[in-house]
mmCIF file of C-alpha atoms in Angstrom:
data_model
loop_
_atom_site.group_PDB
_atom_site.id
_atom_site.type_symbol
_atom_site.label_atom_id
_atom_site.label_comp_id
_atom_site.label_asym_id
_atom_site.label_seq_id
_atom_site.Cartn_x
_atom_site.Cartn_y
_atom_site.Cartn_z
ATOM 1 C CA ALA A 1 5.342 -1.697 8.423
ATOM 2 C CA ALA A 2 8.916 -1.381 9.883
ATOM 3 C CA ARG A 3 10.019 -4.588 7.908
ATOM 4 C CA ALA A 4 8.511 -3.062 4.583
ATOM 5 C CA GLY A 5 10.415 0.235 5.332
ATOM 6 C CA ARG A 6 13.619 -1.660 5.859
ATOM 7 C CA ARG A 7 13.271 -3.688 2.808
ATOM 8 C CA ARG A 8 12.547 -0.667 0.809
ATOM 9 C CA ARG A 9 15.610 1.039 2.029
ATOM 10 C CA LEU A 10 17.728 -1.970 1.030
ATOM 11 C CA LEU A 11 16.191 -2.216 -2.400
ATOM 12 C CA ARG A 12 16.897 1.411 -3.038
ATOM 13 C CA ARG A 13 20.480 1.089 -1.767
ATOM 14 C CA ARG A 14 21.026 -1.974 -4.041
ATOM 15 C CA ALA A 15 19.326 -0.284 -6.910
ATOM 16 C CA GLY A 16 21.668 2.663 -6.691
ATOM 17 C CA ARG A 17 24.659 0.285 -6.354
ATOM 18 C CA GLY A 18 23.453 -1.931 -9.129
ATOM 19 C CA LEU A 19 23.356 0.903 -11.498
ATOM 20 C CA GLY A 20 26.787 0.329 -12.622
ATOM 21 C CA ASP A 21 26.508 -3.511 -12.498
ATOM 22 C CA PRO A 22 25.414 -5.086 -15.661
ATOM 23 C CA ARG A 23 24.857 -8.308 -14.061
ATOM 24 C CA ARG A 24 22.343 -7.008 -11.540
ATOM 25 C CA PRO A 25 20.037 -4.516 -13.160
ATOM 26 C CA PRO A 26 17.948 -2.298 -10.881
ATOM 27 C CA ARG A 27 14.510 -4.005 -10.530
ATOM 28 C CA PRO A 28 11.470 -1.788 -10.407
ATOM 29 C CA ALA A 29 10.376 -2.049 -6.649
ATOM 30 C CA ARG A 30 7.315 -0.037 -7.491
ATOM 31 C CA ARG A 31 5.832 -2.699 -9.676
ATOM 32 C CA ARG A 32 6.583 -5.508 -7.207
ATOM 33 C CA PRO A 33 5.066 -4.573 -3.743
ATOM 34 C CA ALA A 34 7.282 -5.707 -0.877
ATOM 35 C CA PRO A 35 5.903 -9.013 0.818
ATOM 36 C CA VAL A 36 4.310 -8.160 4.266
#
């Protein structure tokens, strides 16, 4: 669970930063469950 939480935080941070990056669009982390 700790790993999933860490991955979720990284994804959220990347999505927020990628908002202004047309090369790396924010991916829907809700559709793709983080691998355990």
